[in-house]
XYZ file of C-alpha atoms in Angstrom:
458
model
C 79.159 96.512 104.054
C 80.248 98.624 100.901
C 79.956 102.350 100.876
C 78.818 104.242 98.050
C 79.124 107.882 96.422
C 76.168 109.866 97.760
C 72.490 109.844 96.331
C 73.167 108.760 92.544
C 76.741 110.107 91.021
C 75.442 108.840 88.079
C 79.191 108.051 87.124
C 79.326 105.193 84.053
C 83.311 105.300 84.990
C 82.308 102.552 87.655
C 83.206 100.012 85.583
C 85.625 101.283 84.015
C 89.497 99.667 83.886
C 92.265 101.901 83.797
C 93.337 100.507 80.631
C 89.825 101.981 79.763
C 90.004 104.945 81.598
C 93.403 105.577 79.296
C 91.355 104.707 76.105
C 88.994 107.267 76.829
C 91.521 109.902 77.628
C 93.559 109.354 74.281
C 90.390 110.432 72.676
C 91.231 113.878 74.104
C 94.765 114.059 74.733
C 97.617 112.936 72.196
C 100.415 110.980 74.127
C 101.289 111.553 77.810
C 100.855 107.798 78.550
C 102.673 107.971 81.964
C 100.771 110.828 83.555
C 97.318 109.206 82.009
C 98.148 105.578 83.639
C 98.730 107.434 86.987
C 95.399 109.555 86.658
C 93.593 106.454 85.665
C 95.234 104.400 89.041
C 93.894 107.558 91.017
C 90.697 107.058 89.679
C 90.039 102.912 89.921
C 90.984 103.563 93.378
C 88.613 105.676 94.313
C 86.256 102.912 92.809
C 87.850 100.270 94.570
C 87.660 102.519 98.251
C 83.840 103.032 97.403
C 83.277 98.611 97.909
C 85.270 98.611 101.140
C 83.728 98.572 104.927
C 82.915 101.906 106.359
C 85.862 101.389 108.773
C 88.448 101.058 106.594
C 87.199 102.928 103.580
C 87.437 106.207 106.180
C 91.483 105.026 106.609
C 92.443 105.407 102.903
C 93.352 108.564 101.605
C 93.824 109.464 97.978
C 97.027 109.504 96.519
C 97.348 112.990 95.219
C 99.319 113.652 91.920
C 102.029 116.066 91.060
C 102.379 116.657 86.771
C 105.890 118.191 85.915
C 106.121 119.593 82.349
C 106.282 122.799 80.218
C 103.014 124.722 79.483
C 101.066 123.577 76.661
C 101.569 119.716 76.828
C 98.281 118.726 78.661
C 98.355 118.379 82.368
C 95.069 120.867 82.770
C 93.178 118.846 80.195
C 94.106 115.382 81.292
C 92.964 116.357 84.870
C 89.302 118.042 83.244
C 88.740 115.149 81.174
C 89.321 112.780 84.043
C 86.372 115.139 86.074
C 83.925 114.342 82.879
C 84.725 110.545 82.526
C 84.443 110.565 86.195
C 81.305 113.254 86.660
C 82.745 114.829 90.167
C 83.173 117.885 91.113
C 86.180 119.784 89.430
C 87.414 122.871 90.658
C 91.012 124.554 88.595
C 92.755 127.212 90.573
C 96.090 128.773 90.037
C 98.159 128.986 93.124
C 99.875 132.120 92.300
C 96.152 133.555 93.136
C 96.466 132.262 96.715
C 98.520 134.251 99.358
C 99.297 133.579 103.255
C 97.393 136.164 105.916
C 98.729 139.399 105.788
C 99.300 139.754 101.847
C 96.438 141.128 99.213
C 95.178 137.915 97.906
C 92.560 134.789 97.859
C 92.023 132.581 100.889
C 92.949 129.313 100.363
C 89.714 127.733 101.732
C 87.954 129.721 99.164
C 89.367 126.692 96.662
C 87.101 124.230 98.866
C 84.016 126.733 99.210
C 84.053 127.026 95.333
C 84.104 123.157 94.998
C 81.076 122.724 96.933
C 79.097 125.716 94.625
C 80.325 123.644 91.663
C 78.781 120.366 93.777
C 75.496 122.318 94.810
C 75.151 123.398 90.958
C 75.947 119.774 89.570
C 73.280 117.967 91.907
C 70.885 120.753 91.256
C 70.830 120.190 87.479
C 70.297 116.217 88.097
C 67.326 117.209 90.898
C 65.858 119.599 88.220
C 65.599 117.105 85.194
C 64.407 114.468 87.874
C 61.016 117.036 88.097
C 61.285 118.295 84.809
C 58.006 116.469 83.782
C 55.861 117.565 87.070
C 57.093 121.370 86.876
C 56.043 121.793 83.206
C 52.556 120.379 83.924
C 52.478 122.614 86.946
C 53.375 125.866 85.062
C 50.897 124.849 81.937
C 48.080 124.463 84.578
C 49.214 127.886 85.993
C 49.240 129.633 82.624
C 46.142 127.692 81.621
C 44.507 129.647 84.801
C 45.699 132.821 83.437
C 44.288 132.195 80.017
C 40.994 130.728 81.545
C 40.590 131.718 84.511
C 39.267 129.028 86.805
C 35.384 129.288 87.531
C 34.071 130.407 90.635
C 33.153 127.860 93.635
C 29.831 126.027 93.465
C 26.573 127.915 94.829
C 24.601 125.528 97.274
C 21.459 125.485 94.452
C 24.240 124.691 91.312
C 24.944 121.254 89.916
C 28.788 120.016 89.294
C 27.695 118.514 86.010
C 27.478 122.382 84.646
C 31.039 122.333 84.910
C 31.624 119.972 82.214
C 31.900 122.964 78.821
C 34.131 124.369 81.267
C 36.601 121.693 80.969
C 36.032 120.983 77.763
C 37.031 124.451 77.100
C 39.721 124.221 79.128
C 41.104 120.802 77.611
C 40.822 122.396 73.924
C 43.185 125.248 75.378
C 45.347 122.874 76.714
C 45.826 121.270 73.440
C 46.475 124.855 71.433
C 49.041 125.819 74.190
C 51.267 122.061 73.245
C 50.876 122.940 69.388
C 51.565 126.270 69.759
C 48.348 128.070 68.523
C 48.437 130.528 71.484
C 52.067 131.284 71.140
C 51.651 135.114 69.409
C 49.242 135.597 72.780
C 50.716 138.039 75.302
C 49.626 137.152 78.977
C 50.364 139.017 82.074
C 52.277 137.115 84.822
C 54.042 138.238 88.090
C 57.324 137.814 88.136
C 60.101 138.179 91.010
C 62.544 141.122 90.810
C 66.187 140.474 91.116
C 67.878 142.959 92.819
C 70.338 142.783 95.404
C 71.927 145.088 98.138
C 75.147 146.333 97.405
C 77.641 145.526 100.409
C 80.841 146.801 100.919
C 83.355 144.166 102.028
C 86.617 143.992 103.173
C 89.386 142.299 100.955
C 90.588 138.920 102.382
C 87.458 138.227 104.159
C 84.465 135.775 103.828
C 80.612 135.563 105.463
C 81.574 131.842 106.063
C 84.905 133.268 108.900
C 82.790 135.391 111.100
C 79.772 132.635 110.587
C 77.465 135.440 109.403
C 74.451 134.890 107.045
C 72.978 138.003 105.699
C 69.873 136.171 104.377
C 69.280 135.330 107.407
C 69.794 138.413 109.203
C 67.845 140.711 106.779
C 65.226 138.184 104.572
C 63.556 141.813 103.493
C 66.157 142.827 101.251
C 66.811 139.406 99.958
C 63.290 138.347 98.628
C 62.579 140.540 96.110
C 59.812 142.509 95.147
C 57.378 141.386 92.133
C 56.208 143.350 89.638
C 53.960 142.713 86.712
C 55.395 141.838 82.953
C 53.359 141.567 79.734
C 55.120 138.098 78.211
C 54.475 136.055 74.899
C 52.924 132.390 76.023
C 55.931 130.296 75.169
C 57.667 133.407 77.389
C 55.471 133.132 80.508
C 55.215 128.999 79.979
C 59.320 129.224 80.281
C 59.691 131.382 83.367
C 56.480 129.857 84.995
C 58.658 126.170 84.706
C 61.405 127.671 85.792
C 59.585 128.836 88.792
C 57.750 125.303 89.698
C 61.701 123.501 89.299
C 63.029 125.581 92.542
C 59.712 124.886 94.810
C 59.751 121.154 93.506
C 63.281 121.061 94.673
C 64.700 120.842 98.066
C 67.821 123.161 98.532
C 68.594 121.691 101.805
C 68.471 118.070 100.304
C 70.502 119.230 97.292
C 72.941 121.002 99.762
C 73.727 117.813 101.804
C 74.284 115.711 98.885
C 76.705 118.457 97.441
C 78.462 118.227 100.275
C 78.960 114.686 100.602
C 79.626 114.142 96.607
C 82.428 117.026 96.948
C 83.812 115.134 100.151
C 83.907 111.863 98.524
C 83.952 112.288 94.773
C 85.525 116.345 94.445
C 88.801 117.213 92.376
C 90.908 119.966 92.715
C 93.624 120.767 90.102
C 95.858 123.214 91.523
C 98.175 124.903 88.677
C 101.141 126.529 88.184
C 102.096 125.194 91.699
C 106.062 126.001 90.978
C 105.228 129.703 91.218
C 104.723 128.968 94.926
C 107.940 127.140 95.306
C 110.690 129.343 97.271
C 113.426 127.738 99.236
C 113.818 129.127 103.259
C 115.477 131.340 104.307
C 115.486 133.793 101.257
C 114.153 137.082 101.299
C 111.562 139.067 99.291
C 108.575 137.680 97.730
C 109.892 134.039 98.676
C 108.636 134.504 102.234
C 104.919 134.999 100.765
C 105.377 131.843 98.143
C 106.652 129.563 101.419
C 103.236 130.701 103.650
C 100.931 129.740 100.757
C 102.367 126.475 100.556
C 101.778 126.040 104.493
C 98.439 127.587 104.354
C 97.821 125.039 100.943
C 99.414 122.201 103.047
C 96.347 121.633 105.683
C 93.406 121.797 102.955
C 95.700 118.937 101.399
C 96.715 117.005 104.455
C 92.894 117.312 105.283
C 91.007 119.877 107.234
C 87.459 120.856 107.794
C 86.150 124.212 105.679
C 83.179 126.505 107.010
C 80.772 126.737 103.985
C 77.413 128.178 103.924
C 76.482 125.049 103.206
C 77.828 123.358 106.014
C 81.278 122.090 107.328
C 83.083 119.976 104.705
C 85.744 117.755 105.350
C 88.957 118.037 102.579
C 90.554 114.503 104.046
C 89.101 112.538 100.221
C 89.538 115.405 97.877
C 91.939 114.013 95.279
C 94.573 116.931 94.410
C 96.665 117.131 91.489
C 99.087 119.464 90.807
C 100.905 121.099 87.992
C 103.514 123.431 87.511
C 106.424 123.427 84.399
C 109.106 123.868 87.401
C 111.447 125.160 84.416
C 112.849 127.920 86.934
C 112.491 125.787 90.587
C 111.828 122.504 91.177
C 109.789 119.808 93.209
C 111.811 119.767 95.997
C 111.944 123.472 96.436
C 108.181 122.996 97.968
C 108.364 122.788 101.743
C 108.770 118.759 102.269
C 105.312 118.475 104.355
C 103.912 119.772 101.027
C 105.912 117.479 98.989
C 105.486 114.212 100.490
C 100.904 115.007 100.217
C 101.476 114.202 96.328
C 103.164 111.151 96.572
C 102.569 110.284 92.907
C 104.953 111.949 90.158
C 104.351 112.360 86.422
C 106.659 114.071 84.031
C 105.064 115.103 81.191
C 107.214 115.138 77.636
C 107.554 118.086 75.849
C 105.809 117.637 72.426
C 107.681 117.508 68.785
C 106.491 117.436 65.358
C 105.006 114.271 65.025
C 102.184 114.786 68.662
C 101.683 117.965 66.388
C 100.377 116.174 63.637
C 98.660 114.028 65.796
C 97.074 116.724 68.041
C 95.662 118.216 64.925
C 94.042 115.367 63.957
C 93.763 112.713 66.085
C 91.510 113.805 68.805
C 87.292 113.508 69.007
C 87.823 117.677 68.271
C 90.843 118.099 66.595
C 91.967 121.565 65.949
C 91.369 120.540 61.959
C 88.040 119.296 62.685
C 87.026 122.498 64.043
C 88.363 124.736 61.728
C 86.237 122.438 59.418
C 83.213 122.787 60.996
C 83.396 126.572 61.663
C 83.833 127.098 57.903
C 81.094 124.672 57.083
C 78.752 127.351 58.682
C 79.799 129.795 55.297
C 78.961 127.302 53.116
C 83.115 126.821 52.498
C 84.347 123.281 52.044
C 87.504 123.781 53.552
C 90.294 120.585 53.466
C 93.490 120.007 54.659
C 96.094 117.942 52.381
C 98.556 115.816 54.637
C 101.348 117.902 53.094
C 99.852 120.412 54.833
C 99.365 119.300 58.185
C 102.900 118.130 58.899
C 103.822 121.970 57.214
C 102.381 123.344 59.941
C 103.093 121.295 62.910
C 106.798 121.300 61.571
C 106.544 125.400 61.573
C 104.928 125.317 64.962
C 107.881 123.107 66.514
C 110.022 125.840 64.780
C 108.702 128.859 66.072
C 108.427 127.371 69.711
C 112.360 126.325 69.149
C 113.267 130.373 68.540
C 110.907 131.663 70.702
C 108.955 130.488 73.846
C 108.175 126.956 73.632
C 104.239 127.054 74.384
C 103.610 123.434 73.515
C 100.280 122.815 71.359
C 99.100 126.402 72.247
C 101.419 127.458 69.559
C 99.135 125.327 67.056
C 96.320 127.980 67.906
C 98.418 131.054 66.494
C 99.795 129.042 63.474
C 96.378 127.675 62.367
C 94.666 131.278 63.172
C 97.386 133.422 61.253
C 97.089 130.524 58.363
C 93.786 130.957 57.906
C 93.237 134.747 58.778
C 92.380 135.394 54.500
C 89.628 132.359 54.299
C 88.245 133.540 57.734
C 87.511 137.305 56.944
C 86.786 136.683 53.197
C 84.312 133.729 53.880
C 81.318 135.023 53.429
C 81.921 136.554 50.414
C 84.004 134.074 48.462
C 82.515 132.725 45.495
C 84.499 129.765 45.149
C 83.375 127.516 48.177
C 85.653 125.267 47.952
C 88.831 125.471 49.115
C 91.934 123.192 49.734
C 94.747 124.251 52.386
C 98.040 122.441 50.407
C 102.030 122.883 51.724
C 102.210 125.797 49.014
C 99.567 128.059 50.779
C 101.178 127.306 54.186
C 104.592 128.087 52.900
C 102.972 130.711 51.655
C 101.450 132.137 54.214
C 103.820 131.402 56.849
C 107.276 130.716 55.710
C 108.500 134.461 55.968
C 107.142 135.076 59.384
C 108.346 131.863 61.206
C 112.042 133.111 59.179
C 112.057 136.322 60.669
C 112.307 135.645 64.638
C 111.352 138.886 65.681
C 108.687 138.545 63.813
C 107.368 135.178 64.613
C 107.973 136.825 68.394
C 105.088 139.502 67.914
C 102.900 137.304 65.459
C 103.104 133.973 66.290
C-alpha cells in the first residue's frame, strides 16, 4: 500500500529525475552543481518514501542538508527554488533570530508554527480557486438582489406565471452586470468591520504555550461589527466574492490538510547557522549560541509543536542549513546537532566567468531585467558582450579589495552603472541606447580604483 502527500499537492516534480530536478534549477542558479545534485537526491527521496508501505515509509527520515559557502553564491535560492519545483511549504529563518529561554529573542517552535501558516495559506488558495466558479455566481445573485430586489412571496389568490417579466427583468440585469453596463452604478452593501483588540503580551511568549485561544474565550470582540458602505458594482461584486470564497470553504478541512502537507511535504531553510556555532566551555555570548543549537536540535531530531491548528509532528520536515562558517566551522556545532544534517555541500565561491553567466544566463537574468524595466520608458536599452564581462570583471575586483559579497555585488555595479539612464529615462530623447566597455569604464573605472571609495559606493 503506497502513501501519498495529503489531499492533492498538486506537485508536477513527481516525476521528475534528479538529473531533471538539476535542469530546472540551472535555470535559476549559475553553477553550484554539487549542492544542486544533493538538493535534487533530497527531493527524489521524498518521492520515492511517498510509494512505500505505511510501516516503513513512517521509519525513514529525511536526510537534512548542511550548504557551506560565502554569502552571495546561492545556497538561499537553490533551497527556494527547490520549494517552487517542489510546491511545499517553505519557511527561511535566520538562526541568529532564535535564542535559548532566558535571553530576549524568538522561540524556536515559532519556525514550525510559521510553516504551518505558510501551509494553511497555500491550501487555502488551491480550496479558493476550486470554488471560484460557485462563489462568483453566488455574489452576482446577491448583488443582483440588491439591484432588483427579489419580489415578495405569492398571495394564496396570485398565479406563479405573473412572475415570468420578473425574471426576464432580472435575466436582462444579469447580462448588463457580465458586460459591464451597470459598472458606474453605486449600490449599498454591508460589509464586516475589521478591527481588532489590542493585547498586550509578554516577550518570549505564545497563545499556543499556555493552550489559550482568545477567539474562543471572547467571540464578541473578534466578529466584528458591520456597517454600511456606498460601493461601485464591480466594487461590491469583488468584496461580495470574496465573502461567498470563506463560507464555501472549510477552515477546519483546510487546517488538517495544512497540517499534514507541512508534516510530510514542509521545508525549512535555516540560515546563517555558523552564527550559532560556539565551542563549550567559553564564556560570553557563546553560552547563548550553544542553547539555541540544543533548543534547534529537538525540532530537527523531531518533536511535536502546539499550533493553533493542532499538534504537528517535525520528524519529516526536510532541513537545510546554511551558514559561510568563514569565522567557525561545522564542527564547532554541538555534535548531536551535527550528525541531524548528515549531507554536506560546499558551495564555490564565484569568479568572473559565473559573473558573466549570472548576468545572463538565468530565466531572469540581472540583464534581462534591467531590459525590461527600461522597456517601460520606451528606452531600448542593450548590452554589448564587451560590456558584460567589463562588469563582472569589476565586480570580482571590488569584492577582491573589499568584502567579497558574491553575486550581490552585481546589484551595486549594475545599479551605480546605470544610475544616469535610470533618472534621465523619461526624459531622454534618444531611446535608444547601447551600454559598450567605454561607458562602463567610464562610469566605473575610477571608483572600483579608489578602494575607499568602492568601500562606501560599491
Amino acid at each position: 500500500m503506497a502513501i501519498y502527500l495529503p489531499e492533492t499537492t498538486q506537485t508536477s516534480s513527481s516525476s521528475l529525475t534528479p538529473r531533471q530536478i538539476v535542469a530546472e534549477l540551472d535555470k535559476h542558479v549559475v553553477g553550484q552543481s554539487a549542492a544542486k545534485r544533493a538538493v535534487a537526491i533530497a527531493l527524489r527521496n521524498r518521492m520515492r518514501r511517498q510509494k512505500l508501505a505505511p510501516e516503513l515509509a513512517e521509519e525513514i527520515a529525511p536526510k537534512n542538508i548542511l550548504m557551506i559557502g560565502p554569502t552571495g553564491v546561492g545556497k538561499t535560492e537553490i533551497a527556494r527554488r527547490l520549494a517552487r519545483l517542489a510546491q511545499s511549504p517553505f519557511l527561511k529563518v535566520e538562526a541568529s533570530k532564535f535564542t535559548e529561554v532566558g535571553y530576549v529573542g524568538r522561540d524556536v517552535e515559532s519556525m514550525v508554527r510559521d510553516l504551518v501558516e505558510l501551509g494553511v495559506e497555500m491550501v487555502r488558495a488551491e480550496r479558493i480557486e476550486e470554488v471560484r466558479g460557485k462563489a462568483a455566481q453566488n455574489a452576482e445573485d446577491r448583488l443582483l438582489d440588491i439591484l432588483l430586489p427579489p419580489p415578495r412571496p405569492l398571495g394564496p389568490d396570485e398565479e406563479p406565471g405573473g412572475r415570468d417579466g420578473l425574471n426576464q427583468t432580472r435575466d436582462r440585469f444579469r447580462e448588463q452586470l457580465r458586460a459591464g453596463r451597470l459598472d458606474s452604478r453605486i449600490v449599498e452593501i454591508e460589509v464586516r468591520e475589521k478591527s481588532f483588540p489590542s493585547f498586550e503580551i509578554i516577550a518570549g511568549s505564545s497563545v499556543e504555550e499556555v493552550d489559550i485561544n482568545l477567539k474562543d474565550m471572547l467571540p464578541g470582540l473578534f466578529q466584528g461589527k458591520t456597517k454600511k458602505r456606498r460601493l461601485k458594482v464591480p466594487e461590491a461584486l469583488e468584496y461580495l466574492t470574496q465573502e461567498e470564497e470563506q463560507k464555501l470553504i472549510d477552515m477546519d478541512s483546510v487546517a488538517r490538510a495544512a497540517v499534514e502537507r507541512v508534516e510530510q511535504a514542509g521545508i525549512i531553510f535555516i540560515d546563517e547557522i555558523d552564527k550559532i556555532a560556539g565551542r563549550e566551555g567559553s564564556h560570553g555570548p557563546e553560552v547563548s549560541r550553544e542553547g539555541v543549537q540544543r533548543d534547534i536540535l529537538p525540532i530537527v531530531e523531531g518533536t511535536t509543536v502546539n499550533s493553533k491548528y493542532g499538534m504537528v509532528r517535525t520528524d519529516h520536515i526536510l532541513f537545510i542549513a546554511a551558514g559561510a562558517f568563514h569565522v567557525s566551522k561545522p564542527s564547532d556545532l554541538i555534535p548531536e546537532l551535527q550528525g541531524r544534517f548528515p549531507i554536506r555541500v560546499e558551495l564555490e565561491a564565484l569568479g568572473k566567468d559565473e559573473f558573466v553567466r549570472i548576468l545572463t544566463e538565468p530565466k531572469s537574468a540581472l540583464i534581462k531585467q534591467y531590459i525590461a524595466l527600461m522597456e517601460t520608458e520606451g528606452i531600448d536599452l542593450t548590452f554589448t558582450d564587451d560590456a558584460i564581462r567589463q562588469i563582472a570583471d569589476f565586480a570580482q575586483t571590488v569584492n577582491e579589495h573589499t568584502e567579497n559579497i558574491g553575486a550581490r555585488r552585481l546589484h551595486t555595479v549594475l545599479e551605480k552603472l546605470l544610475d544616469e539612464i535610470s533618472f534621465e529615462g523619461p526624459d531622454l530623447e534618444n531611446k535608444i541606447v547601447t551600454i559598450d566597455e567605454a561607458y562602463v569604464t567610464k562610469m566605473l573605472a575610477d571608483i572600483v580604483k579608489n578602494e575607499d571609495l568602492s568601500r562606501y559606493i560599491l
